[in-house]
mmCIF file of C-alpha atoms and ligand atoms in Angstrom:
data_model
loop_
_atom_site.group_PDB
_atom_site.id
_atom_site.type_symbol
_atom_site.label_atom_id
_atom_site.label_comp_id
_atom_site.label_asym_id
_atom_site.label_seq_id
_atom_site.Cartn_x
_atom_site.Cartn_y
_atom_site.Cartn_z
ATOM 1 C CA MET K 19 51.563 -136.325 -28.384
ATOM 2 C CA ASN K 20 51.708 -137.212 -32.108
ATOM 3 C CA VAL K 21 54.874 -135.963 -33.787
ATOM 4 C CA LEU K 22 55.602 -135.833 -37.507
ATOM 5 C CA GLY K 23 59.345 -136.449 -37.920
ATOM 6 C CA VAL K 24 61.458 -135.555 -40.959
ATOM 7 C CA GLU K 25 64.976 -136.873 -41.635
ATOM 8 C CA THR K 26 67.165 -135.810 -44.572
ATOM 9 C CA SER K 27 70.676 -135.677 -43.095
ATOM 10 C CA CYS K 28 72.320 -137.964 -45.647
ATOM 11 C CA ASP K 29 70.976 -140.253 -48.355
ATOM 12 C CA GLU K 30 67.672 -141.405 -46.875
ATOM 13 C CA THR K 31 64.548 -139.287 -47.312
ATOM 14 C CA SER K 32 62.311 -140.205 -44.426
ATOM 15 C CA ALA K 33 59.133 -139.113 -42.652
ATOM 16 C CA ALA K 34 57.353 -140.766 -39.737
ATOM 17 C CA VAL K 35 54.523 -140.251 -37.309
ATOM 18 C CA VAL K 36 55.184 -141.391 -33.739
ATOM 19 C CA GLY K 37 52.833 -141.188 -30.748
ATOM 20 C CA ASP K 38 54.123 -140.412 -27.254
ATOM 21 C CA GLY K 39 57.720 -141.033 -28.271
ATOM 22 C CA ARG K 40 57.150 -144.758 -28.707
ATOM 23 C CA TYR K 41 54.213 -145.806 -30.875
ATOM 24 C CA VAL K 42 55.353 -145.777 -34.500
ATOM 25 C CA PHE K 43 52.247 -145.147 -36.624
ATOM 26 C CA SER K 44 54.252 -144.816 -39.826
ATOM 27 C CA ASN K 45 57.910 -144.707 -40.857
ATOM 28 C CA VAL K 46 58.541 -144.165 -44.558
ATOM 29 C CA VAL K 47 62.188 -144.427 -45.666
ATOM 30 C CA LEU K 48 63.146 -143.757 -49.273
ATOM 31 C CA SER K 49 66.741 -144.813 -49.841
ATOM 32 C CA GLN K 50 68.818 -143.061 -52.511
ATOM 33 C CA THR K 51 71.292 -145.954 -52.702
ATOM 34 C CA ASP K 52 70.698 -146.614 -56.390
ATOM 35 C CA LEU K 53 71.393 -142.947 -57.247
ATOM 36 C CA HIS K 54 74.760 -142.936 -55.446
ATOM 37 C CA ALA K 55 75.895 -146.498 -56.221
ATOM 38 C CA PRO K 56 77.526 -145.616 -59.593
ATOM 39 C CA TYR K 57 79.801 -143.153 -57.729
ATOM 40 C CA GLY K 58 80.706 -145.565 -54.902
ATOM 41 C CA GLY K 59 79.537 -143.125 -52.218
ATOM 42 C CA VAL K 60 77.082 -140.352 -51.431
ATOM 43 C CA VAL K 61 77.245 -137.357 -53.800
ATOM 44 C CA PRO K 62 75.941 -134.353 -51.798
ATOM 45 C CA GLU K 63 74.407 -132.501 -54.771
ATOM 46 C CA ILE K 64 72.513 -135.595 -55.896
ATOM 47 C CA ALA K 65 71.376 -136.264 -52.322
ATOM 48 C CA SER K 66 69.929 -132.795 -51.735
ATOM 49 C CA ARG K 67 68.236 -132.625 -55.132
ATOM 50 C CA SER K 68 66.655 -136.004 -54.538
ATOM 51 C CA HIS K 69 65.424 -134.899 -51.084
ATOM 52 C CA VAL K 70 63.793 -131.844 -52.693
ATOM 53 C CA GLU K 71 62.050 -134.032 -55.263
ATOM 54 C CA SER K 72 60.927 -136.816 -52.933
ATOM 55 C CA LEU K 73 60.261 -135.274 -49.544
ATOM 56 C CA PRO K 74 56.721 -133.935 -50.233
ATOM 57 C CA ASP K 75 55.529 -137.387 -51.362
ATOM 58 C CA VAL K 76 57.358 -139.161 -48.532
ATOM 59 C CA ILE K 77 55.724 -136.868 -45.942
ATOM 60 C CA ARG K 78 52.278 -137.265 -47.499
ATOM 61 C CA GLU K 79 52.732 -141.038 -47.573
ATOM 62 C CA ALA K 80 53.753 -141.091 -43.897
ATOM 63 C CA VAL K 81 50.887 -138.896 -42.689
ATOM 64 C CA VAL K 82 47.955 -139.444 -45.051
ATOM 65 C CA ASN K 83 48.395 -143.012 -46.328
ATOM 66 C CA ARG K 84 50.134 -144.890 -43.537
ATOM 67 C CA SER K 85 49.678 -143.339 -40.104
ATOM 68 C CA GLY K 86 45.926 -143.792 -39.750
ATOM 69 C CA LEU K 87 45.860 -140.175 -38.544
ATOM 70 C CA THR K 88 45.058 -136.872 -40.224
ATOM 71 C CA TRP K 89 47.043 -133.634 -40.428
ATOM 72 C CA ASN K 90 44.830 -132.302 -37.610
ATOM 73 C CA ASP K 91 45.922 -135.123 -35.293
ATOM 74 C CA LEU K 92 49.556 -133.958 -35.392
ATOM 75 C CA ASP K 93 50.771 -132.051 -32.340
ATOM 76 C CA ALA K 94 54.275 -131.092 -33.468
ATOM 77 C CA VAL K 95 56.788 -131.295 -36.311
ATOM 78 C CA ALA K 96 60.361 -132.496 -35.648
ATOM 79 C CA VAL K 97 63.330 -132.401 -37.997
ATOM 80 C CA THR K 98 67.033 -133.321 -37.915
ATOM 81 C CA TYR K 99 69.287 -130.234 -37.818
ATOM 82 C CA GLY K 100 72.664 -132.023 -37.668
ATOM 83 C CA PRO K 101 75.096 -133.601 -38.039
ATOM 84 C CA GLY K 102 75.008 -134.457 -41.742
ATOM 85 C CA LEU K 103 75.394 -132.992 -45.203
ATOM 86 C CA SER K 104 74.502 -129.314 -44.985
ATOM 87 C CA SER K 105 72.679 -129.144 -48.312
ATOM 88 C CA SER K 106 70.614 -132.208 -47.370
ATOM 89 C CA LEU K 107 69.876 -131.010 -43.835
ATOM 90 C CA LEU K 108 68.644 -127.673 -45.236
ATOM 91 C CA VAL K 109 65.951 -129.406 -47.299
ATOM 92 C CA GLY K 110 64.470 -131.107 -44.242
ATOM 93 C CA ILE K 111 64.771 -128.016 -42.061
ATOM 94 C CA ALA K 112 62.999 -125.845 -44.652
ATOM 95 C CA ALA K 113 60.238 -128.444 -44.970
ATOM 96 C CA GLY K 114 59.897 -128.741 -41.199
ATOM 97 C CA LYS K 115 59.633 -124.989 -40.723
ATOM 98 C CA GLY K 116 57.095 -124.684 -43.552
ATOM 99 C CA LEU K 117 54.953 -127.510 -42.188
ATOM 100 C CA ALA K 118 55.028 -126.145 -38.636
ATOM 101 C CA LEU K 119 53.856 -122.748 -39.884
ATOM 102 C CA ARG K 120 51.187 -124.219 -42.170
ATOM 103 C CA LEU K 121 49.844 -126.586 -39.500
ATOM 104 C CA ASN K 122 50.271 -123.996 -36.761
ATOM 105 C CA LYS K 123 52.123 -126.547 -34.615
ATOM 106 C CA PRO K 124 55.420 -126.188 -32.742
ATOM 107 C CA LEU K 125 58.677 -127.118 -34.443
ATOM 108 C CA CYS K 126 61.366 -129.175 -32.729
ATOM 109 C CA VAL K 127 64.893 -129.665 -34.097
ATOM 110 C CA ILE K 128 66.716 -132.855 -33.165
ATOM 111 C CA ASN K 129 70.341 -134.011 -32.978
ATOM 112 C CA HIS K 130 70.678 -137.002 -35.333
ATOM 113 C CA LEU K 131 73.192 -138.796 -33.042
ATOM 114 C CA GLU K 132 70.916 -138.518 -30.010
ATOM 115 C CA ALA K 133 68.081 -139.814 -32.189
ATOM 116 C CA HIS K 134 70.132 -142.892 -33.195
ATOM 117 C CA ILE K 135 70.514 -143.691 -29.487
ATOM 118 C CA TYR K 136 66.791 -143.138 -28.993
ATOM 119 C CA SER K 137 66.052 -145.735 -31.705
ATOM 120 C CA LEU K 138 66.464 -148.328 -28.911
ATOM 121 C CA PHE K 139 63.231 -147.122 -27.326
ATOM 122 C CA LEU K 140 60.929 -147.184 -30.346
ATOM 123 C CA GLY K 141 58.069 -149.661 -30.380
ATOM 124 C CA GLU K 142 55.516 -150.850 -27.857
ATOM 125 C CA ASP K 143 57.716 -153.662 -26.591
ATOM 126 C CA ALA K 144 60.936 -151.603 -26.472
ATOM 127 C CA PRO K 145 62.559 -150.934 -23.081
ATOM 128 C CA HIS K 146 61.803 -147.689 -21.250
ATOM 129 C CA PHE K 147 64.879 -145.470 -21.069
ATOM 130 C CA GLU K 148 64.394 -144.701 -17.371
ATOM 131 C CA ASP K 149 64.724 -148.448 -16.643
ATOM 132 C CA VAL K 150 68.066 -148.896 -18.411
ATOM 133 C CA CYS K 151 70.048 -145.697 -17.769
ATOM 134 C CA PRO K 152 72.926 -145.350 -17.331
ATOM 135 C CA PHE K 153 74.152 -147.468 -20.221
ATOM 136 C CA VAL K 154 76.995 -147.452 -22.743
ATOM 137 C CA ALA K 155 76.018 -147.031 -26.398
ATOM 138 C CA LEU K 156 78.124 -147.805 -29.432
ATOM 139 C CA MET K 157 76.925 -145.498 -32.225
ATOM 140 C CA VAL K 158 78.281 -146.793 -35.510
ATOM 141 C CA SER K 159 77.099 -145.623 -38.901
ATOM 142 C CA GLY K 160 78.378 -144.356 -42.236
ATOM 143 C CA GLY K 161 79.287 -140.940 -40.902
ATOM 144 C CA HIS K 162 79.886 -141.496 -37.176
ATOM 145 C CA THR K 163 81.474 -143.907 -34.769
ATOM 146 C CA CYS K 164 81.525 -143.151 -31.065
ATOM 147 C CA LEU K 165 81.013 -144.581 -27.606
ATOM 148 C CA VAL K 166 78.635 -142.681 -25.367
ATOM 149 C CA ARG K 167 77.651 -143.097 -21.738
ATOM 150 C CA VAL K 168 73.924 -142.329 -21.603
ATOM 151 C CA GLU K 169 73.045 -141.100 -18.113
ATOM 152 C CA GLY K 170 69.520 -140.146 -19.082
ATOM 153 C CA LEU K 171 67.788 -138.507 -22.036
ATOM 154 C CA GLY K 172 69.713 -135.344 -22.824
ATOM 155 C CA HIS K 173 72.613 -136.427 -20.604
ATOM 156 C CA TYR K 174 75.380 -137.907 -22.715
ATOM 157 C CA ILE K 175 79.071 -138.287 -22.002
ATOM 158 C CA LEU K 176 81.269 -138.869 -25.024
ATOM 159 C CA LEU K 177 83.724 -141.636 -24.066
ATOM 160 C CA GLY K 178 85.490 -142.189 -27.365
ATOM 161 C CA GLN K 179 85.162 -141.624 -31.096
ATOM 162 C CA THR K 180 86.868 -142.353 -34.362
ATOM 163 C CA VAL K 181 89.887 -140.229 -35.189
ATOM 164 C CA ASP K 182 89.454 -140.796 -38.935
ATOM 165 C CA ASP K 183 86.937 -142.970 -40.817
ATOM 166 C CA ALA K 184 83.618 -144.115 -39.389
ATOM 167 C CA GLY K 185 82.946 -147.853 -39.107
ATOM 168 C CA GLY K 186 80.415 -147.756 -41.952
ATOM 169 C CA GLU K 187 82.865 -145.754 -44.057
ATOM 170 C CA ALA K 188 85.450 -148.503 -43.496
ATOM 171 C CA PHE K 189 82.935 -151.060 -44.781
ATOM 172 C CA ASP K 190 82.061 -148.846 -47.768
ATOM 173 C CA LYS K 191 85.691 -148.153 -48.747
ATOM 174 C CA GLY K 192 86.686 -151.805 -48.270
ATOM 175 C CA ALA K 193 83.812 -152.977 -50.438
ATOM 176 C CA SER K 194 84.837 -150.498 -53.101
ATOM 177 C CA LEU K 195 88.430 -151.846 -53.107
ATOM 178 C CA LEU K 196 87.061 -155.378 -53.376
ATOM 179 C CA GLY K 197 84.679 -154.386 -56.200
ATOM 180 C CA LEU K 198 81.659 -155.414 -54.138
ATOM 181 C CA GLY K 199 79.545 -152.324 -54.758
ATOM 182 C CA TYR K 200 77.786 -149.772 -52.583
ATOM 183 C CA PRO K 201 76.646 -149.607 -49.812
ATOM 184 C CA GLY K 202 79.613 -151.612 -48.619
ATOM 185 C CA GLY K 203 78.364 -152.864 -45.255
ATOM 186 C CA PRO K 204 75.656 -155.188 -46.527
ATOM 187 C CA ALA K 205 77.870 -156.158 -49.505
ATOM 188 C CA ILE K 206 80.811 -157.177 -47.290
ATOM 189 C CA GLU K 207 78.523 -158.965 -44.855
ATOM 190 C CA LYS K 208 76.999 -160.980 -47.694
ATOM 191 C CA ALA K 209 80.346 -161.667 -49.373
ATOM 192 C CA SER K 210 81.791 -162.833 -46.032
ATOM 193 C CA GLN K 211 79.385 -165.738 -45.801
ATOM 194 C CA GLY K 212 81.368 -168.954 -45.910
ATOM 195 C CA GLY K 213 84.671 -167.028 -45.886
ATOM 196 C CA LYS K 214 87.507 -167.626 -43.437
ATOM 197 C CA ALA K 215 87.785 -164.692 -41.027
ATOM 198 C CA ASP K 216 91.409 -165.618 -40.220
ATOM 199 C CA PHE K 217 92.484 -165.644 -43.891
ATOM 200 C CA VAL K 218 94.239 -162.243 -43.611
ATOM 201 C CA ARG K 219 95.253 -160.617 -40.322
ATOM 202 C CA PHE K 220 94.258 -156.981 -40.818
ATOM 203 C CA PRO K 221 95.164 -154.285 -38.238
ATOM 204 C CA ARG K 222 92.666 -153.548 -35.454
ATOM 205 C CA GLY K 223 93.364 -149.823 -35.280
ATOM 206 C CA ARG K 224 95.475 -150.047 -32.134
ATOM 207 C CA GLN K 225 97.949 -147.229 -32.502
ATOM 208 C CA LYS K 226 100.511 -145.631 -30.291
ATOM 209 C CA LYS K 227 98.539 -143.432 -27.916
ATOM 210 C CA GLU K 228 100.601 -140.342 -28.590
ATOM 211 C CA LYS K 229 99.831 -140.635 -32.303
ATOM 212 C CA LEU K 230 96.049 -140.599 -31.929
ATOM 213 C CA ARG K 231 94.283 -137.255 -32.143
ATOM 214 C CA THR K 232 91.804 -138.038 -29.398
ATOM 215 C CA TYR K 233 91.070 -134.485 -28.238
ATOM 216 C CA GLY K 234 91.395 -135.452 -24.597
ATOM 217 C CA LEU K 235 89.360 -138.660 -24.885
ATOM 218 C CA ASP K 236 90.745 -141.974 -23.618
ATOM 219 C CA ALA K 237 92.787 -143.374 -26.542
ATOM 220 C CA ASP K 238 91.707 -146.906 -25.569
ATOM 221 C CA LEU K 239 88.113 -145.939 -26.327
ATOM 222 C CA CYS K 240 88.859 -144.233 -29.660
ATOM 223 C CA PHE K 241 88.746 -145.847 -33.080
ATOM 224 C CA SER K 242 90.903 -145.581 -36.181
ATOM 225 C CA PHE K 243 89.958 -147.313 -39.410
ATOM 226 C CA SER K 244 92.109 -145.579 -42.023
ATOM 227 C CA GLY K 245 95.036 -147.984 -41.460
ATOM 228 C CA LEU K 246 92.751 -150.935 -42.064
ATOM 229 C CA ARG K 247 91.675 -149.547 -45.428
ATOM 230 C CA THR K 248 95.328 -148.930 -46.361
ATOM 231 C CA ALA K 249 96.225 -152.469 -45.272
ATOM 232 C CA LEU K 250 93.534 -153.858 -47.572
ATOM 233 C CA ARG K 251 94.799 -151.706 -50.435
ATOM 234 C CA TYR K 252 98.373 -153.007 -49.938
ATOM 235 C CA TYR K 253 97.134 -156.568 -49.582
ATOM 236 C CA LEU K 254 95.296 -156.301 -52.894
ATOM 237 C CA LYS K 255 98.397 -154.790 -54.510
ATOM 238 C CA GLU K 256 100.446 -157.779 -53.401
ATOM 239 C CA HIS K 257 97.695 -160.293 -54.150
ATOM 240 C CA PRO K 258 95.864 -158.801 -57.144
ATOM 241 C CA LEU K 259 92.443 -160.173 -57.861
ATOM 242 C CA PRO K 260 91.881 -161.115 -61.476
ATOM 243 C CA LYS K 261 89.983 -158.252 -63.133
ATOM 244 C CA VAL K 262 87.230 -160.593 -64.212
ATOM 245 C CA ARG K 263 86.151 -161.014 -60.595
ATOM 246 C CA SER K 264 84.389 -157.704 -60.374
ATOM 247 C CA GLN K 265 82.412 -158.544 -63.490
ATOM 248 C CA ARG K 266 79.747 -161.140 -63.947
ATOM 249 C CA SER K 267 81.406 -164.325 -65.143
ATOM 250 C CA ALA K 268 80.585 -167.984 -65.263
ATOM 251 C CA THR K 269 84.191 -169.111 -65.322
ATOM 252 C CA PHE K 270 84.931 -169.332 -61.588
ATOM 253 C CA ALA K 271 85.637 -172.713 -60.163
ATOM 254 C CA GLU K 272 84.305 -171.739 -56.739
ATOM 255 C CA SER K 273 81.865 -168.888 -56.770
ATOM 256 C CA SER K 274 78.604 -167.803 -55.271
ATOM 257 C CA THR K 275 76.328 -164.897 -56.136
ATOM 258 C CA CYS K 276 76.392 -162.012 -53.725
ATOM 259 C CA GLN K 277 73.489 -159.629 -53.768
ATOM 260 C CA SER K 278 73.744 -156.661 -51.469
ATOM 261 C CA HIS K 279 70.572 -155.405 -49.857
ATOM 262 C CA TYR K 280 69.460 -152.442 -47.888
ATOM 263 C CA ALA K 281 67.491 -152.896 -44.714
ATOM 264 C CA ASP K 282 64.225 -152.796 -46.654
ATOM 265 C CA GLY K 283 65.425 -155.618 -48.926
ATOM 266 C CA THR K 284 66.027 -153.467 -51.994
ATOM 267 C CA ALA K 285 68.584 -155.193 -54.192
ATOM 268 C CA THR K 286 71.398 -152.862 -55.188
ATOM 269 C CA ALA K 287 74.080 -154.929 -56.875
ATOM 270 C CA ALA K 288 74.841 -158.469 -57.897
ATOM 271 C CA LYS K 289 78.466 -159.597 -57.958
ATOM 272 C CA GLU K 290 80.293 -162.835 -58.328
ATOM 273 C CA VAL K 291 82.310 -163.600 -55.226
ATOM 274 C CA THR K 292 85.105 -166.161 -55.224
ATOM 275 C CA SER K 293 86.104 -168.011 -52.073
ATOM 276 C CA GLU K 294 89.235 -165.842 -51.898
ATOM 277 C CA VAL K 295 87.227 -162.590 -52.006
ATOM 278 C CA SER K 296 84.846 -164.114 -49.506
ATOM 279 C CA SER K 297 87.687 -164.827 -47.068
ATOM 280 C CA ILE K 298 89.269 -161.381 -47.572
ATOM 281 C CA ALA K 299 85.859 -159.789 -46.927
ATOM 282 C CA ALA K 300 85.328 -161.960 -43.824
ATOM 283 C CA SER K 301 88.808 -161.026 -42.507
ATOM 284 C CA TYR K 302 88.159 -157.336 -43.156
ATOM 285 C CA GLN K 303 84.750 -157.489 -41.466
ATOM 286 C CA GLU K 304 86.304 -159.297 -38.504
ATOM 287 C CA ALA K 305 88.916 -156.553 -38.089
ATOM 288 C CA ILE K 306 86.203 -153.859 -37.952
ATOM 289 C CA VAL K 307 84.017 -155.888 -35.606
ATOM 290 C CA ASP K 308 86.987 -156.744 -33.342
ATOM 291 C CA ALA K 309 87.926 -153.065 -33.043
ATOM 292 C CA LEU K 310 84.342 -152.069 -32.179
ATOM 293 C CA VAL K 311 83.717 -154.881 -29.693
ATOM 294 C CA GLU K 312 87.066 -154.524 -27.944
ATOM 295 C CA ARG K 313 86.435 -150.850 -27.160
ATOM 296 C CA CYS K 314 82.899 -151.598 -25.965
ATOM 297 C CA GLY K 315 84.391 -154.084 -23.499
ATOM 298 C CA LYS K 316 86.719 -151.401 -22.175
ATOM 299 C CA ALA K 317 84.010 -148.718 -22.008
ATOM 300 C CA VAL K 318 81.597 -150.569 -19.730
ATOM 301 C CA ARG K 319 82.239 -149.936 -16.017
ATOM 302 C CA ASP K 320 79.328 -150.274 -13.598
ATOM 303 C CA GLU K 321 76.551 -149.993 -16.196
ATOM 304 C CA LYS K 322 74.097 -152.885 -16.507
ATOM 305 C CA TYR K 323 73.337 -152.342 -20.184
ATOM 306 C CA LEU K 324 75.342 -152.060 -23.379
ATOM 307 C CA ALA K 325 73.763 -150.947 -26.661
ATOM 308 C CA ALA K 326 74.655 -150.729 -30.351
ATOM 309 C CA VAL K 327 72.866 -148.348 -32.714
ATOM 310 C CA GLY K 328 73.312 -146.946 -36.244
ATOM 311 C CA GLY K 329 73.417 -148.546 -39.680
ATOM 312 C CA VAL K 330 76.410 -150.796 -38.960
ATOM 313 C CA SER K 331 74.584 -152.314 -35.975
ATOM 314 C CA LEU K 332 72.585 -154.239 -38.594
ATOM 315 C CA ASN K 333 75.697 -156.344 -39.143
ATOM 316 C CA LYS K 334 75.022 -159.892 -37.930
ATOM 317 C CA ARG K 335 78.615 -160.622 -37.012
ATOM 318 C CA LEU K 336 78.739 -157.437 -34.910
ATOM 319 C CA ARG K 337 75.426 -158.368 -33.263
ATOM 320 C CA SER K 338 76.634 -161.827 -32.358
ATOM 321 C CA ARG K 339 80.030 -160.612 -31.066
ATOM 322 C CA MET K 340 78.299 -157.893 -29.001
ATOM 323 C CA SER K 341 76.040 -160.568 -27.584
ATOM 324 C CA GLU K 342 79.050 -162.749 -26.630
ATOM 325 C CA LEU K 343 80.771 -159.739 -25.072
ATOM 326 C CA SER K 344 77.755 -158.714 -23.030
ATOM 327 C CA LYS K 345 77.399 -162.257 -21.656
ATOM 328 C CA SER K 346 81.077 -162.435 -20.776
ATOM 329 C CA ILE K 347 81.079 -159.130 -18.873
ATOM 330 C CA GLY K 348 77.646 -159.668 -17.308
ATOM 331 C CA VAL K 349 75.638 -156.853 -18.902
ATOM 332 C CA LYS K 350 72.464 -156.944 -20.957
ATOM 333 C CA LEU K 351 72.656 -156.078 -24.641
ATOM 334 C CA MET K 352 70.166 -153.677 -26.235
ATOM 335 C CA LEU K 353 69.866 -153.483 -30.001
ATOM 336 C CA ALA K 354 67.415 -151.355 -31.947
ATOM 337 C CA LYS K 355 64.897 -153.134 -34.144
ATOM 338 C CA PRO K 356 66.426 -153.532 -37.628
ATOM 339 C CA GLU K 357 63.995 -151.030 -39.182
ATOM 340 C CA TYR K 358 65.274 -148.318 -36.808
ATOM 341 C CA CYS K 359 69.052 -148.971 -37.113
ATOM 342 C CA ALA K 360 69.805 -147.091 -40.330
ATOM 343 C CA ASP K 361 68.651 -143.500 -40.852
ATOM 344 C CA ASN K 362 64.920 -143.082 -40.313
ATOM 345 C CA ALA K 363 62.488 -140.384 -39.199
ATOM 346 C CA ALA K 364 60.812 -142.492 -36.485
ATOM 347 C CA MET K 365 63.821 -141.939 -34.233
ATOM 348 C CA ILE K 366 63.546 -138.170 -34.831
ATOM 349 C CA ALA K 367 59.810 -138.035 -34.081
ATOM 350 C CA GLY K 368 60.267 -140.439 -31.143
ATOM 351 C CA LEU K 369 62.938 -138.372 -29.416
ATOM 352 C CA ALA K 370 60.942 -135.171 -29.969
ATOM 353 C CA GLY K 371 57.922 -136.929 -28.427
ATOM 354 C CA THR K 372 59.818 -137.141 -25.117
ATOM 355 C CA GLY K 373 60.225 -133.354 -25.076
ATOM 356 C CA GLN K 374 63.916 -133.484 -26.020
ATOM 357 C CA GLY K 375 65.402 -131.257 -28.715
ATOM 358 C CA ILE K 376 65.164 -127.511 -29.311
ATOM 359 C CA TRP K 377 61.610 -126.223 -29.556
ATOM 360 C CA ARG K 378 59.412 -123.429 -30.887
ATOM 361 C CA ALA K 379 60.911 -119.978 -31.641
ATOM 362 C CA GLU K 380 64.449 -121.170 -30.964
ATOM 363 C CA ALA K 381 63.915 -124.090 -33.353
ATOM 364 C CA MET K 382 62.447 -121.804 -36.013
ATOM 365 C CA ALA K 383 65.649 -119.756 -35.869
ATOM 366 C CA MET K 384 67.964 -122.772 -36.211
ATOM 367 C CA ASP K 385 70.162 -123.412 -39.193
ATOM 368 C CA ALA K 386 71.743 -126.706 -40.264
ATOM 369 C CA CYS K 387 74.614 -127.826 -38.002
ATOM 370 C CA PRO K 388 76.642 -130.227 -40.197
ATOM 371 C CA ASN K 389 79.264 -130.883 -37.494
ATOM 372 C CA LEU K 390 76.981 -131.220 -34.489
ATOM 373 C CA GLY K 391 78.415 -133.612 -31.901
ATOM 374 C CA ILE K 392 77.131 -135.406 -28.829
ATOM 375 C CA GLY K 393 78.076 -135.130 -25.167
HETATM 376 O O1 KG4 E 546 72.963 -145.068 -39.956
HETATM 377 P P1 KG4 E 546 73.166 -145.045 -41.423
HETATM 378 O O2 KG4 E 546 72.000 -145.423 -42.299
HETATM 379 O O3 KG4 E 546 73.610 -143.633 -41.938
HETATM 380 C C1 KG4 E 546 74.446 -142.757 -41.285
HETATM 381 O O4 KG4 E 546 73.981 -142.056 -40.335
HETATM 382 O O5 KG4 E 546 75.631 -142.723 -41.689
HETATM 383 O O6 KG4 E 546 74.413 -145.998 -41.740
HETATM 384 C C2 KG4 E 546 74.831 -146.261 -43.044
HETATM 385 C C3 KG4 E 546 76.060 -147.132 -42.964
HETATM 386 C C4 KG4 E 546 76.718 -147.405 -44.324
HETATM 387 O O7 KG4 E 546 78.095 -147.141 -44.227
HETATM 388 C C5 KG4 E 546 76.462 -148.887 -44.557
HETATM 389 O O8 KG4 E 546 77.482 -149.524 -45.309
HETATM 390 C C6 KG4 E 546 76.415 -149.414 -43.141
HETATM 391 O O9 KG4 E 546 75.735 -148.419 -42.399
HETATM 392 N N1 KG4 E 546 75.696 -150.683 -43.033
HETATM 393 C C7 KG4 E 546 76.261 -151.838 -42.650
HETATM 394 C C8 KG4 E 546 75.261 -152.830 -42.763
HETATM 395 N N2 KG4 E 546 74.119 -152.231 -43.197
HETATM 396 C C9 KG4 E 546 74.389 -150.909 -43.359
HETATM 397 N N3 KG4 E 546 77.513 -152.118 -42.254
HETATM 398 C C10 KG4 E 546 77.796 -153.393 -41.951
HETATM 399 N N4 KG4 E 546 76.908 -154.415 -42.049
HETATM 400 C C11 KG4 E 546 75.629 -154.164 -42.448
HETATM 401 N N5 KG4 E 546 74.760 -155.169 -42.533
HETATM 402 ZN ZN1 ZN E 547 72.597 -141.823 -39.098
#
């Protein structure tokens, strides 16, 4: 079954064609990073307007120019219906419904979080989900951070989640405080190179259990990143960085150029990074990674596999620490291919290709679900 997938939940406009849930014929991702960078975060109005402008071309590119298939070869249309920004989700949903009607093919609406987990199974050489379930997945992106036990497709148990900021949000806000630009994850990762991760001891989000709003979830498996951001703010108050550091300057004694990139290699910002900023960034990154890895270690029980998905799973330090953890506790680590970690439509089309999601008349009646959860 060939599925055309559409993804517009946040600031990536994406369309993809995937065969039988696994063979990615095309996956076009248009990032809006440059539009949002001046504001230091995603501006919903700009995001939805940009989806409206770009989506027709992105879909045409994915189907006509890159898939090697024709419109007639498509068997279904799949689209993200939540969670995400409502005004952005609505653009994709309207397009999906229109295409399904025009092509006379069934519509399927997909949960974005379930699709991130499914990103592990995209590609000819990817594992088959029936061979690896049950497994524990760390889902960590700009909008979500949670630990999920995956018992099978469609069978998810939420083990823990963030009680405030998402992991990616912590990277983005930290980078903003350090003047490293947006998106913050790649910027902090780049700035951290050569820095000392033990330069500042930032908090790891371990709070008194009774203080965490875990909604019945095990507090040991929940995350909290707002204290980390506050700690960085106080640190920078006590140790102010010279203003010149966030501007381009040739006057630093020890400096390197940091260029932040998106997954597709698009350059977004160039900043001068001193060794001090580098070490603060490395310490901040280490605190986030520590918090994520520690909870993964606690979440795994008798599963044989551990996985990390979502935009933050692109982080090399997180990948290497997850690899160390999995070796030490005797489980195998699964990571999505880099091109499927951040938001993309291949994961939407792929999951729909397995028969998951809400289909046909029920899908046609669906609205955006900005707060959709998992498990
Ligand atoms: O999955 P994603 O594209 O969108 C959401 O569903 O939210 O994730 C975007 C997030 C951003 O916060 C970005 O800063 C973060 O992923 N990110 C990274 C890296 N690349 C992207 N965080 C840490 N290290 C990276 N290399
Ligand atoms: Zn996402």
